[in-house]
């Protein structure tokens, strides 16, 4: 459709039934006609393979005879009216060049890139500079035999000898924008590691194609952080459309694909604004009425004074900058004295733990803290400054997801493909040694929860086929001896289809686990067998499947009552909406009643003050 300037529909523009598929791109000619490209084969019932031109009233322009064998990803119009077409690789072996030029009537222009082989893969984005040169990027690995996944060519299609580039990336270049000074912005739609900035999906090039190191985006490094569009404002600020997951989950009973686990996430779709140097513009889209964190809180730790350390994917708290980590006063206001003047971590926080001396261990996906290198794990002083006596240096492919502190001060660390024990100073404790195995169909195993028994043995849960033993025999939940070996006296009934996301120990040694397991919440005896005395005769949790999160947090109160948070709507057929408290036998504690409103989607984490006199809850809550 076409809209009037006030947003109302322009009734003079009528496309009829339109295309029989998807439109990926639209470009406007100087005469007001519109060229549409995408994945379709007809327009109003007339054959129009992947490209069509419309008149100013929306009807098909019969004078345009364009015909593209594969779907069209992007279009751009040259000053002479010729049309540059970026084509998708739809698996058609007959197509070998994925960028073409059409004449103004839609015929293929044989004078474009004479003698060249063109792009050998999908061309996703095209930008024509004011001087007529063409920059384009996509999934290709070469243009005219030169290795690249983005490049610049002359108006006639030949490689531009003044542009330096021979880089090939595994993830497609999906957007190109030009600054007023001629510098070039590139974005990648998916995770990419480049020498410019590891894990960052936006880069800036000088006019000759070399990297401009002055751009250092304050942007998430999450594995599924996608950039869909970049626009340069007249003042040089960058508007970037981003799609970011709040919380990854794996499950395969409600999302199986040939027996393999499928990743799910709830997502935030946002437009953020960045300054010319890549710093996030905190004055953009911040409402003075905004309360609490603007995105998910993954960790919540209550200090003895009632203040709360929160970490997650948020970057704003109560309208002020708070990059992934903050301390909140007991009245909910932000503690301005915590890490005062510091920029904090540069990416997600998954977990945190409080030491007996008040220092704070923080784990996640970050690579820096206050601008200094600190990979995945850091210890902070009480005021939020970096504790320089702690040095963590362990290779990990994806960050730290769980922490537990032993009575002797040593630190258990779980993450992607790693579970290690650290000495108090952060060095590796070599007396603890484990091997972790991945589940079938999962890129890497990961540890979600670690609980330390009174005898020093460790309950470890997550997504893995085995730890320190034959794969399959210790799937997703295991008890380890103090040296990391498997405790053979413990055996649960979990299998590789289950994922343990949360766990807690009762004072009698019994073990509570939650996540993607049968009944979603379970209590085990000390030997790992199911405890049949837990919630006798009850139906348990009724899980809400959208988004997929299930039980995310379990906390045992000193009186042995059990706080449970997650994505569910009822327990034993009583409405509970994401948060509940159980009696010691697993029956619902009806004294605890947060009401029917409460959690609109899910709760991620729960914390207690003074043994439960106050209860802190984080999640999607009204």
Coordinates of C-alpha atoms in Angstrom, one line a residue:
X1 CA 0.0 0.0 0.0
X2 CA 1.0 3.7 -0.2
X3 CA 0.4 6.1 2.7
X4 CA -0.3 9.8 2.7
X5 CA 2.0 12.0 4.7
X6 CA -0.4 11.8 7.7
X7 CA -0.2 8.0 7.7
X8 CA -3.6 7.4 6.2
X9 CA -3.9 5.0 3.3
X10 CA -3.7 6.6 -0.2
X11 CA -6.8 5.2 -1.9
X12 CA -5.6 6.3 -5.3
X13 CA -3.0 3.6 -5.2
X14 CA -4.3 0.1 -5.8
X15 CA -2.3 -3.0 -6.5
X16 CA -5.2 -5.4 -6.7
X17 CA -4.3 -8.9 -5.5
X18 CA -0.6 -8.0 -5.8
X19 CA 2.2 -10.6 -5.8
X20 CA 1.8 -14.2 -4.9
X21 CA 4.8 -14.2 -2.6
X22 CA 7.1 -11.9 -0.6
X23 CA 8.5 -8.5 -1.5
X24 CA 12.0 -7.9 -0.2
X25 CA 12.8 -4.5 -1.7
X26 CA 11.2 -1.4 -3.3
X27 CA 12.9 1.4 -5.2
X28 CA 11.3 4.6 -6.5
X29 CA 12.1 5.9 -10.0
X30 CA 12.4 9.7 -10.6
X31 CA 9.1 9.5 -12.6
X32 CA 7.3 8.1 -9.6
X33 CA 7.1 4.5 -10.9
X34 CA 8.0 1.8 -8.4
X35 CA 10.1 -1.3 -8.9
X36 CA 9.5 -4.2 -6.5
X37 CA 11.7 -7.3 -6.1
X38 CA 11.3 -10.4 -4.0
X39 CA 10.3 -14.0 -4.1
X40 CA 7.2 -14.2 -6.3
X41 CA 6.2 -15.3 -9.8
X42 CA 3.0 -13.4 -10.5
X43 CA 1.5 -9.9 -10.0
X44 CA -2.3 -9.7 -10.3
X45 CA -2.2 -13.1 -11.9
X46 CA 0.3 -12.1 -14.7
X47 CA 3.7 -13.8 -14.8
X48 CA 6.3 -11.5 -13.1
X49 CA 9.3 -13.5 -12.0
X50 CA 10.7 -11.9 -8.9
X51 CA 10.6 -8.4 -10.2
X52 CA 7.9 -6.0 -11.4
X53 CA 7.4 -2.3 -12.1
X54 CA 4.3 -0.5 -11.0
X55 CA 2.8 2.7 -12.3
X56 CA 2.1 5.6 -10.0
X57 CA -1.4 4.2 -9.4
X58 CA -0.2 0.7 -8.5
X59 CA -1.0 -1.2 -11.7
X60 CA 1.5 -3.4 -13.5
X61 CA 3.7 -1.5 -16.0
X62 CA 3.5 -3.8 -19.1
X63 CA 6.5 -1.9 -20.7
X64 CA 8.8 -3.4 -18.1
X65 CA 9.8 -7.0 -19.1
X66 CA 12.3 -7.8 -16.3
X67 CA 12.6 -11.5 -15.5
X68 CA 15.0 -12.9 -12.8
X69 CA 15.4 -16.7 -12.3
X70 CA 16.0 -16.5 -8.6
X71 CA 14.4 -14.3 -5.9
X72 CA 15.6 -10.7 -5.6
X73 CA 17.2 -9.5 -2.4
X74 CA 17.9 -5.8 -3.2
X75 CA 17.6 -3.2 -6.0
X76 CA 19.3 0.1 -6.7
X77 CA 18.8 2.6 -9.6
X78 CA 21.6 4.3 -11.4
X79 CA 21.5 7.9 -12.5
X80 CA 20.7 6.8 -16.1
X81 CA 17.8 4.7 -15.0
X82 CA 19.5 1.3 -15.2
X83 CA 18.7 -1.1 -12.4
X84 CA 21.2 -3.0 -10.3
X85 CA 19.7 -6.3 -9.1
X86 CA 21.0 -8.3 -6.1
X87 CA 19.9 -11.9 -6.4
X88 CA 19.5 -14.7 -3.8
X89 CA 21.1 -18.1 -4.2
X90 CA 17.9 -20.2 -4.1
X91 CA 19.8 -23.4 -5.0
X92 CA 19.3 -23.1 -8.8
X93 CA 22.5 -24.5 -10.3
X94 CA 21.7 -22.6 -13.5
X95 CA 22.5 -19.3 -11.8
X96 CA 26.2 -18.5 -11.4
X97 CA 26.3 -14.7 -11.1
X98 CA 24.1 -13.0 -8.5
X99 CA 24.4 -9.4 -9.4
X100 CA 23.0 -8.1 -12.7
X101 CA 22.1 -4.8 -14.4
X102 CA 18.9 -4.3 -16.2
X103 CA 18.0 -1.6 -18.7
X104 CA 15.2 0.8 -17.9
X105 CA 12.9 -1.6 -19.8
X106 CA 14.0 -4.7 -17.8
X107 CA 16.3 -6.3 -20.3
X108 CA 19.6 -7.7 -19.1
X109 CA 22.4 -5.2 -19.8
X110 CA 25.2 -7.2 -21.5
X111 CA 27.6 -4.2 -21.1
X112 CA 27.7 -4.6 -17.3
X113 CA 30.9 -6.3 -16.0
X114 CA 32.0 -7.4 -19.5
X115 CA 34.1 -10.6 -19.3
X116 CA 33.7 -11.0 -15.5
X117 CA 32.2 -13.9 -13.6
X118 CA 30.4 -11.7 -11.1
X119 CA 29.4 -12.6 -7.6
X120 CA 29.3 -16.4 -6.8
X121 CA 26.7 -16.1 -4.0
X122 CA 23.7 -14.1 -2.8
X123 CA 24.0 -10.3 -3.1
X124 CA 21.9 -9.0 -0.1
X125 CA 22.5 -5.3 -0.2
X126 CA 23.5 -2.6 -2.8
X127 CA 24.4 1.0 -2.4
X128 CA 25.2 3.5 -5.1
X129 CA 27.6 6.3 -4.1
X130 CA 27.1 9.9 -5.4
X131 CA 30.0 9.3 -7.8
X132 CA 28.2 6.4 -9.3
X133 CA 30.4 3.6 -7.9
X134 CA 28.5 0.7 -6.5
X135 CA 29.1 -1.0 -3.1
X136 CA 27.4 -4.3 -2.4
X137 CA 27.7 -7.2 0.0
X138 CA 26.1 -10.5 0.8
X139 CA 26.9 -14.2 1.1
X140 CA 29.2 -14.5 -1.9
X141 CA 32.9 -15.3 -1.4
X142 CA 34.3 -13.8 -4.7
X143 CA 33.6 -11.3 -7.4
X144 CA 35.4 -11.8 -10.7
X145 CA 37.6 -14.3 -8.9
X146 CA 38.7 -11.8 -6.2
X147 CA 38.0 -13.1 -2.7
X148 CA 35.5 -10.9 -0.9
X149 CA 32.0 -10.8 0.7
X150 CA 31.6 -7.1 0.1
X151 CA 33.3 -4.9 -2.6
X152 CA 33.0 -1.8 -4.6
X153 CA 32.8 -1.7 -8.4
X154 CA 32.7 1.0 -11.1
X155 CA 29.4 2.1 -12.7
X156 CA 30.0 -0.4 -15.5
X157 CA 30.5 -3.3 -13.1
X158 CA 34.3 -3.7 -13.1
X159 CA 36.2 -4.0 -9.8
X160 CA 37.3 -0.6 -8.4
X161 CA 41.1 -0.8 -8.2
X162 CA 41.0 2.1 -5.6
X163 CA 39.0 -0.1 -3.1
X164 CA 41.0 -2.4 -0.8
X165 CA 39.2 -5.5 0.2
X166 CA 39.9 -9.2 0.1
X167 CA 38.0 -10.3 3.2
X168 CA 35.5 -13.2 3.3
X169 CA 33.2 -13.7 6.3
X170 CA 31.0 -16.6 7.3
X171 CA 28.0 -14.3 8.0
X172 CA 26.3 -12.3 5.2
X173 CA 26.8 -8.5 4.9
X174 CA 23.1 -7.5 4.9
X175 CA 23.3 -3.7 5.0
X176 CA 25.5 -0.9 3.6
X177 CA 25.2 2.9 4.4
X178 CA 27.3 5.9 3.5
X179 CA 28.3 8.7 5.7
X180 CA 28.5 12.3 4.5
X181 CA 32.3 12.1 4.5
X182 CA 32.2 9.1 2.2
X183 CA 33.0 6.5 4.8
X184 CA 31.1 3.2 4.5
X185 CA 29.1 1.4 7.2
X186 CA 28.6 -2.3 6.9
X187 CA 26.4 -4.6 9.1
X188 CA 26.2 -8.3 9.4
X189 CA 22.9 -10.0 10.2
X190 CA 24.3 -12.8 12.3
X191 CA 27.2 -13.5 14.6
X192 CA 30.6 -12.6 13.1
X193 CA 34.1 -12.5 14.4
X194 CA 36.3 -9.9 12.6
X195 CA 39.6 -8.3 13.5
X196 CA 37.9 -5.0 13.8
X197 CA 35.9 -5.8 16.9
X198 CA 35.2 -9.4 18.0
X199 CA 31.6 -10.3 17.8
X200 CA 30.4 -6.9 16.8
X201 CA 28.1 -6.7 13.7
X202 CA 28.8 -3.2 12.5
X203 CA 32.1 -1.9 11.0
X204 CA 33.1 1.4 9.3
X205 CA 35.4 1.6 6.3
X206 CA 37.4 4.5 5.1
X207 CA 36.7 5.6 1.5
X208 CA 39.4 3.3 0.2
X209 CA 38.0 0.2 2.0
X210 CA 40.4 0.0 4.8
X211 CA 39.1 -0.3 8.4
X212 CA 38.3 2.8 10.4
X213 CA 39.2 1.9 14.0
X214 CA 37.6 5.0 15.4
X215 CA 34.2 3.2 15.3
X216 CA 33.9 1.0 18.4
X217 CA 30.2 0.1 18.8
X218 CA 28.8 -0.4 22.3
X219 CA 26.8 -3.3 21.1
X220 CA 25.8 -6.8 22.3
X221 CA 28.1 -9.7 21.4
X222 CA 25.4 -12.3 21.9
X223 CA 25.5 -15.2 19.4
X224 CA 22.1 -14.3 18.0
X225 CA 22.3 -10.5 18.0
X226 CA 21.1 -9.5 14.5
X227 CA 21.4 -6.2 12.7
X228 CA 18.7 -5.6 10.0
X229 CA 19.3 -2.0 9.0
X230 CA 21.7 0.9 9.5
X231 CA 20.8 4.5 8.6
X232 CA 23.1 7.6 9.0
X233 CA 21.4 10.7 10.3
X234 CA 22.4 14.1 8.9
X235 CA 24.3 14.9 12.2
X236 CA 26.4 11.7 11.7
X237 CA 24.6 9.6 14.4
X238 CA 23.7 6.1 13.5
X239 CA 20.2 4.6 13.7
X240 CA 20.5 0.8 13.9
X241 CA 17.6 -1.7 13.9
X242 CA 18.5 -4.6 16.1
X243 CA 17.0 -7.9 17.0
X244 CA 18.3 -9.3 20.3
X245 CA 17.3 -12.4 22.3
X246 CA 16.6 -12.0 26.0
X247 CA 17.3 -15.5 27.1
X248 CA 18.4 -18.6 25.2
X249 CA 16.6 -21.9 25.8
X250 CA 17.0 -25.4 24.4
X251 CA 14.2 -27.9 24.2
X252 CA 13.3 -30.8 22.0
X253 CA 9.9 -32.1 23.2
X254 CA 8.1 -29.0 22.0
X255 CA 10.4 -28.1 19.1
X256 CA 12.1 -31.2 17.9
X257 CA 13.9 -31.4 14.5
X258 CA 14.9 -35.0 13.7
X259 CA 15.7 -35.7 17.4
X260 CA 17.9 -32.6 17.7
X261 CA 17.5 -29.8 20.2
X262 CA 16.1 -26.6 18.9
X263 CA 17.2 -23.2 20.3
X264 CA 14.5 -20.7 21.3
X265 CA 14.6 -17.2 22.6
X266 CA 12.4 -14.3 23.4
X267 CA 13.5 -11.4 21.4
X268 CA 13.7 -7.6 21.6
X269 CA 13.2 -5.7 18.4
X270 CA 14.6 -2.2 18.8
X271 CA 16.0 0.8 17.1
X272 CA 19.0 2.1 19.0
X273 CA 21.0 5.3 18.2
X274 CA 24.8 5.5 18.4
X275 CA 27.2 8.4 18.3
X276 CA 29.7 8.6 15.4
X277 CA 32.3 6.8 17.6
X278 CA 29.9 3.9 18.3
X279 CA 28.9 4.9 21.8
X280 CA 25.2 4.3 22.5
X281 CA 23.2 7.6 22.6
X282 CA 21.5 7.4 25.9
X283 CA 19.3 10.3 25.0
X284 CA 17.5 8.4 22.3
X285 CA 14.2 6.7 23.0
X286 CA 14.5 7.0 26.8
X287 CA 11.2 7.8 28.4
X288 CA 11.2 9.7 31.8
X289 CA 8.4 7.4 32.8
X290 CA 10.4 4.2 32.1
X291 CA 10.8 2.2 35.3
X292 CA 13.3 -0.5 36.2
X293 CA 15.4 -2.4 33.7
X294 CA 14.6 -2.0 30.0
X295 CA 15.4 -5.6 29.2
X296 CA 15.8 -9.0 30.9
X297 CA 17.4 -9.5 34.3
X298 CA 19.2 -12.8 34.4
X299 CA 20.8 -12.6 37.8
X300 CA 19.7 -11.2 41.1
X301 CA 21.7 -11.2 44.4
X302 CA 20.4 -9.6 47.6
X303 CA 23.1 -8.0 49.8
X304 CA 22.8 -8.1 53.6
X305 CA 21.8 -4.4 53.6
X306 CA 18.9 -5.1 51.3
X307 CA 20.5 -3.6 48.2
X308 CA 20.2 -5.8 45.1
X309 CA 22.9 -6.6 42.4
X310 CA 21.2 -7.2 39.1
X311 CA 22.7 -8.3 35.8
X312 CA 21.3 -9.2 32.4
X313 CA 20.8 -7.9 28.9
X314 CA 19.5 -4.4 29.9
X315 CA 21.4 -1.2 29.3
X316 CA 19.1 1.2 31.1
X317 CA 17.6 1.4 34.5
X318 CA 15.0 4.0 35.5
X319 CA 16.0 6.1 32.4
X320 CA 19.7 6.2 33.1
X321 CA 22.6 4.3 31.5
X322 CA 23.2 0.9 33.2
X323 CA 25.2 -1.4 30.9
X324 CA 24.1 -4.9 31.9
X325 CA 24.9 -4.5 35.6
X326 CA 23.5 -2.3 38.4
X327 CA 22.9 -2.1 42.1
X328 CA 19.5 -1.2 43.2
X329 CA 18.6 0.4 46.6
X330 CA 15.9 -1.2 48.7
X331 CA 13.3 1.3 47.4
X332 CA 14.0 0.3 43.8
X333 CA 16.0 3.3 42.9
X334 CA 19.4 2.9 41.2
X335 CA 22.5 3.1 43.6
X336 CA 24.5 5.9 41.9
X337 CA 27.5 5.0 44.0
X338 CA 28.0 1.6 42.4
X339 CA 30.8 1.7 39.9
X340 CA 30.4 5.5 39.8
X341 CA 31.8 6.9 36.5
X342 CA 32.5 3.5 35.0
X343 CA 31.1 2.1 31.8
X344 CA 30.6 -1.4 33.3
X345 CA 30.7 -4.6 31.2
X346 CA 30.4 -4.4 27.4
X347 CA 27.9 -7.3 27.0
X348 CA 25.4 -9.7 28.8
X349 CA 25.6 -10.8 32.4
X350 CA 24.3 -14.3 33.0
X351 CA 25.2 -14.9 36.7
X352 CA 26.7 -13.3 39.8
X353 CA 27.6 -14.5 43.3
X354 CA 28.3 -12.6 46.6
X355 CA 31.4 -13.5 48.6
X356 CA 31.4 -13.5 52.4
X357 CA 33.5 -10.3 52.3
X358 CA 31.0 -8.5 50.2
X359 CA 32.9 -8.7 47.0
X360 CA 30.9 -9.6 43.9
X361 CA 31.7 -12.2 41.2
X362 CA 30.1 -11.5 37.9
X363 CA 30.0 -13.8 34.9
X364 CA 28.6 -13.5 31.4
X365 CA 29.5 -12.7 27.7
X366 CA 31.5 -9.5 28.3
X367 CA 35.0 -8.9 27.1
X368 CA 35.7 -5.7 28.9
X369 CA 34.8 -4.0 32.2
X370 CA 35.1 -0.2 32.4
X371 CA 37.0 -0.3 29.1
X372 CA 39.7 -2.8 30.4
X373 CA 40.0 -6.4 29.2
X374 CA 38.1 -8.9 31.4
X375 CA 36.9 -11.9 29.6
X376 CA 33.6 -13.6 30.9
X377 CA 34.4 -13.4 34.6
X378 CA 35.4 -10.5 37.0
X379 CA 35.4 -9.8 40.7
X380 CA 34.3 -6.4 41.9
X381 CA 34.8 -4.6 45.1
X382 CA 31.8 -3.6 47.2
X383 CA 31.6 -0.2 45.4
X384 CA 31.6 -1.9 41.9
X385 CA 35.1 -1.1 41.0
X386 CA 37.3 -3.9 39.6
X387 CA 39.2 -6.0 42.1
X388 CA 42.7 -6.0 40.7
X389 CA 43.7 -9.0 42.9
X390 CA 41.5 -11.3 40.9
X391 CA 42.8 -12.6 37.6
X392 CA 40.7 -15.0 35.5
X393 CA 42.2 -16.4 32.3
X394 CA 40.5 -19.5 31.0
X395 CA 39.6 -20.0 27.4
X396 CA 35.8 -20.4 26.8
X397 CA 33.8 -20.3 23.6
X398 CA 30.8 -18.6 25.0
X399 CA 31.0 -17.1 28.4
X400 CA 30.2 -18.0 32.0
X401 CA 26.6 -19.1 32.9
X402 CA 26.9 -20.3 36.6
X403 CA 28.9 -19.6 39.7
X404 CA 29.1 -21.2 43.2
X405 CA 31.4 -20.3 46.1
X406 CA 32.8 -23.1 48.3
X407 CA 33.1 -22.6 52.1
X408 CA 36.9 -22.3 51.6
X409 CA 36.4 -19.4 49.2
X410 CA 37.3 -21.4 46.1
X411 CA 35.0 -20.7 43.1
X412 CA 33.1 -23.1 40.9
X413 CA 32.6 -21.8 37.4
X414 CA 30.3 -23.3 34.7
X415 CA 29.8 -22.1 31.2
X416 CA 29.8 -23.2 27.6
X417 CA 31.9 -26.4 27.3
X418 CA 33.6 -25.6 30.6
X419 CA 33.4 -26.4 34.3
X420 CA 36.4 -25.4 36.4
X421 CA 37.4 -24.6 40.0
X422 CA 39.3 -21.4 40.8
X423 CA 41.5 -20.5 43.7
X424 CA 40.5 -17.3 45.6
X425 CA 42.7 -15.2 43.3
X426 CA 41.1 -16.5 40.1
X427 CA 43.8 -18.9 39.1
X428 CA 42.9 -22.4 38.0
X429 CA 42.7 -25.1 40.7
X430 CA 44.5 -28.0 39.0
X431 CA 43.4 -30.5 41.6
X432 CA 39.9 -30.3 40.0
X433 CA 39.7 -31.9 36.6
X434 CA 36.6 -32.7 34.5
X435 CA 35.7 -33.5 30.9
X436 CA 32.3 -32.4 29.5
X437 CA 30.6 -33.9 26.5
X438 CA 28.0 -32.2 24.2
X439 CA 24.5 -33.5 23.6
X440 CA 23.7 -34.7 20.1
X441 CA 22.6 -31.8 17.9
X442 CA 23.9 -29.1 20.3
X443 CA 26.8 -26.9 19.2
X444 CA 28.4 -27.1 22.6
X445 CA 27.5 -28.3 26.1
X446 CA 26.8 -25.8 28.8
X447 CA 26.4 -25.7 32.6
X448 CA 23.3 -23.9 33.9
X449 CA 23.5 -24.6 37.7
X450 CA 26.0 -25.7 40.3
X451 CA 25.1 -26.5 43.9
X452 CA 27.6 -27.4 46.6
X453 CA 26.7 -30.0 49.2
X454 CA 27.8 -29.8 52.8
X455 CA 30.3 -32.6 52.2
X456 CA 31.8 -30.5 49.3
X457 CA 30.4 -32.7 46.5
X458 CA 28.9 -30.8 43.6
X459 CA 25.5 -31.1 41.9
X460 CA 26.0 -29.9 38.3
X461 CA 23.1 -29.5 35.8
X462 CA 22.8 -28.2 32.3
X463 CA 22.8 -29.5 28.8
X464 CA 25.4 -32.2 28.3
X465 CA 25.6 -35.9 27.6
X466 CA 28.2 -36.5 30.2
X467 CA 30.9 -35.2 32.6
X468 CA 34.1 -37.0 33.5
X469 CA 32.6 -40.3 32.5
X470 CA 31.1 -42.2 29.5
X471 CA 28.8 -39.9 27.5
X472 CA 25.1 -40.8 28.1
X473 CA 25.5 -42.1 31.7
X474 CA 25.6 -38.7 33.4
X475 CA 23.4 -36.7 31.0
X476 CA 22.4 -33.2 32.1
X477 CA 22.7 -33.9 35.9
X478 CA 25.7 -35.3 37.7
X479 CA 27.2 -35.3 41.2
X480 CA 31.0 -34.8 41.3
X481 CA 33.4 -35.6 44.0
X482 CA 35.7 -32.8 45.2
X483 CA 38.4 -33.7 42.7
X484 CA 35.9 -33.6 39.7
X485 CA 35.4 -37.3 39.3
X486 CA 31.9 -38.7 39.0
X487 CA 30.2 -39.8 42.2
X488 CA 29.0 -43.3 41.2
X489 CA 26.5 -43.5 44.1
X490 CA 24.4 -40.8 42.4
X491 CA 22.2 -41.6 39.4
X492 CA 19.2 -39.7 38.1
X493 CA 16.7 -40.8 35.5
X494 CA 17.4 -37.8 33.2
X495 CA 18.3 -38.4 29.6
X496 CA 19.7 -36.3 26.8
X497 CA 16.3 -34.9 26.0
X498 CA 16.2 -33.1 29.4
X499 CA 17.9 -29.8 30.3
X500 CA 18.4 -28.7 33.9
X501 CA 18.2 -24.9 34.1
X502 CA 17.9 -24.5 37.9
X503 CA 18.7 -26.4 41.1
X504 CA 18.8 -26.1 44.9
X505 CA 19.6 -28.2 47.9
X506 CA 17.4 -28.7 50.9
X507 CA 18.8 -28.9 54.4
X508 CA 18.1 -32.7 54.4
X509 CA 20.3 -33.1 51.3
X510 CA 17.5 -33.7 48.9
X511 CA 17.9 -32.0 45.5
X512 CA 15.4 -29.8 43.7
X513 CA 15.8 -29.4 39.9
X514 CA 13.8 -27.5 37.3
X515 CA 13.9 -26.8 33.6
X516 CA 13.0 -28.9 30.5
X517 CA 12.4 -32.2 32.4
X518 CA 9.3 -34.3 32.9
X519 CA 7.0 -32.4 35.1
X520 CA 9.4 -29.4 34.8
X521 CA 10.0 -29.4 38.6
X522 CA 11.3 -32.4 40.5
X523 CA 12.8 -33.4 43.8
X524 CA 15.4 -36.1 44.0
X525 CA 16.6 -38.2 46.9
X526 CA 20.3 -38.0 47.9
X527 CA 21.1 -40.9 45.5
X528 CA 19.4 -39.2 42.5
X529 CA 16.2 -41.2 42.5
X530 CA 12.9 -39.5 42.2
X531 CA 11.3 -38.5 45.5
X532 CA 7.7 -39.8 45.3
X533 CA 6.8 -37.9 48.5
X534 CA 7.1 -34.6 46.7
X535 CA 3.7 -33.1 45.8
X536 CA 1.8 -36.3 46.3
X537 CA -1.2 -36.6 44.0
X538 CA -0.7 -33.2 42.5
X539 CA -0.6 -32.3 38.8
X540 CA 2.3 -29.9 39.2
X541 CA 3.1 -27.2 36.8
X542 CA 1.1 -26.2 33.7
X543 CA 3.8 -24.7 31.5
X544 CA 3.1 -21.8 29.2
X545 CA 4.9 -22.5 25.9
X546 CA 5.3 -19.0 24.6
X547 CA 8.0 -18.0 25.2
X548 CA 9.7 -21.3 26.1
X549 CA 11.4 -20.8 29.4
X550 CA 9.9 -23.2 32.0
X551 CA 11.4 -23.3 35.5
X552 CA 14.3 -20.8 35.7
X553 CA 14.9 -20.3 39.4
X554 CA 14.5 -22.3 42.6
X555 CA 15.3 -20.9 46.1
X556 CA 14.9 -22.8 49.4
X557 CA 13.9 -20.6 52.4
X558 CA 15.4 -21.3 55.9
X559 CA 12.0 -22.8 56.9
X560 CA 12.3 -25.2 53.9
X561 CA 9.5 -23.6 51.9
X562 CA 10.5 -23.4 48.2
X563 CA 10.3 -20.4 45.9
X564 CA 9.9 -21.2 42.2
X565 CA 10.0 -18.8 39.3
X566 CA 9.7 -19.4 35.6
X567 CA 7.2 -19.5 32.7
X568 CA 4.1 -21.2 33.9
X569 CA 0.5 -20.3 34.6
X570 CA -0.7 -22.8 37.3
X571 CA 0.4 -25.4 39.8
X572 CA -1.9 -28.2 40.9
X573 CA -4.6 -26.4 38.8
X574 CA -4.3 -23.2 40.9
X575 CA -3.3 -20.0 39.0
X576 CA 0.2 -19.0 39.9
X577 CA 1.5 -16.9 36.9
X578 CA 5.2 -17.4 36.9
X579 CA 5.9 -17.3 40.7
X580 CA 4.9 -19.6 43.5
X581 CA 5.9 -20.9 46.9
X582 CA 5.7 -24.5 47.9
X583 CA 5.5 -26.2 51.3
X584 CA 8.3 -28.6 52.2
X585 CA 6.3 -31.5 50.8
X586 CA 5.8 -29.9 47.4
X587 CA 2.2 -28.8 47.9
X588 CA 1.3 -25.3 47.1
X589 CA 1.6 -22.7 49.9
X590 CA -1.7 -20.9 49.7
X591 CA -0.5 -18.3 52.2
X592 CA 1.7 -16.9 49.4
X593 CA -0.5 -15.2 46.9
X594 CA 0.9 -12.5 44.5
X595 CA -2.4 -12.3 42.7
X596 CA -3.6 -13.3 39.3
X597 CA -1.9 -10.3 37.4
X598 CA 1.7 -10.3 38.4
X599 CA 3.9 -11.9 35.8
X600 CA 2.7 -11.3 32.3
X601 CA 5.1 -13.6 30.5
X602 CA 7.7 -15.2 32.7
X603 CA 10.0 -14.7 35.8
X604 CA 13.7 -15.3 35.4
X605 CA 15.1 -15.2 38.9
X606 CA 14.0 -14.8 42.5
X607 CA 16.0 -13.6 45.6
X608 CA 15.3 -13.4 49.3
X609 CA 16.2 -10.9 52.0
X610 CA 16.5 -12.1 55.6
X611 CA 15.4 -15.6 54.8
X612 CA 12.3 -14.6 53.0
X613 CA 11.0 -11.5 54.8
X614 CA 11.2 -9.8 51.5
X615 CA 11.1 -11.5 48.1
X616 CA 12.7 -10.0 45.0
X617 CA 11.5 -11.1 41.5
X618 CA 12.8 -10.3 38.1
X619 CA 11.2 -11.0 34.7
X620 CA 8.4 -9.8 32.5
X621 CA 6.2 -8.4 35.2
X622 CA 3.4 -5.8 35.5

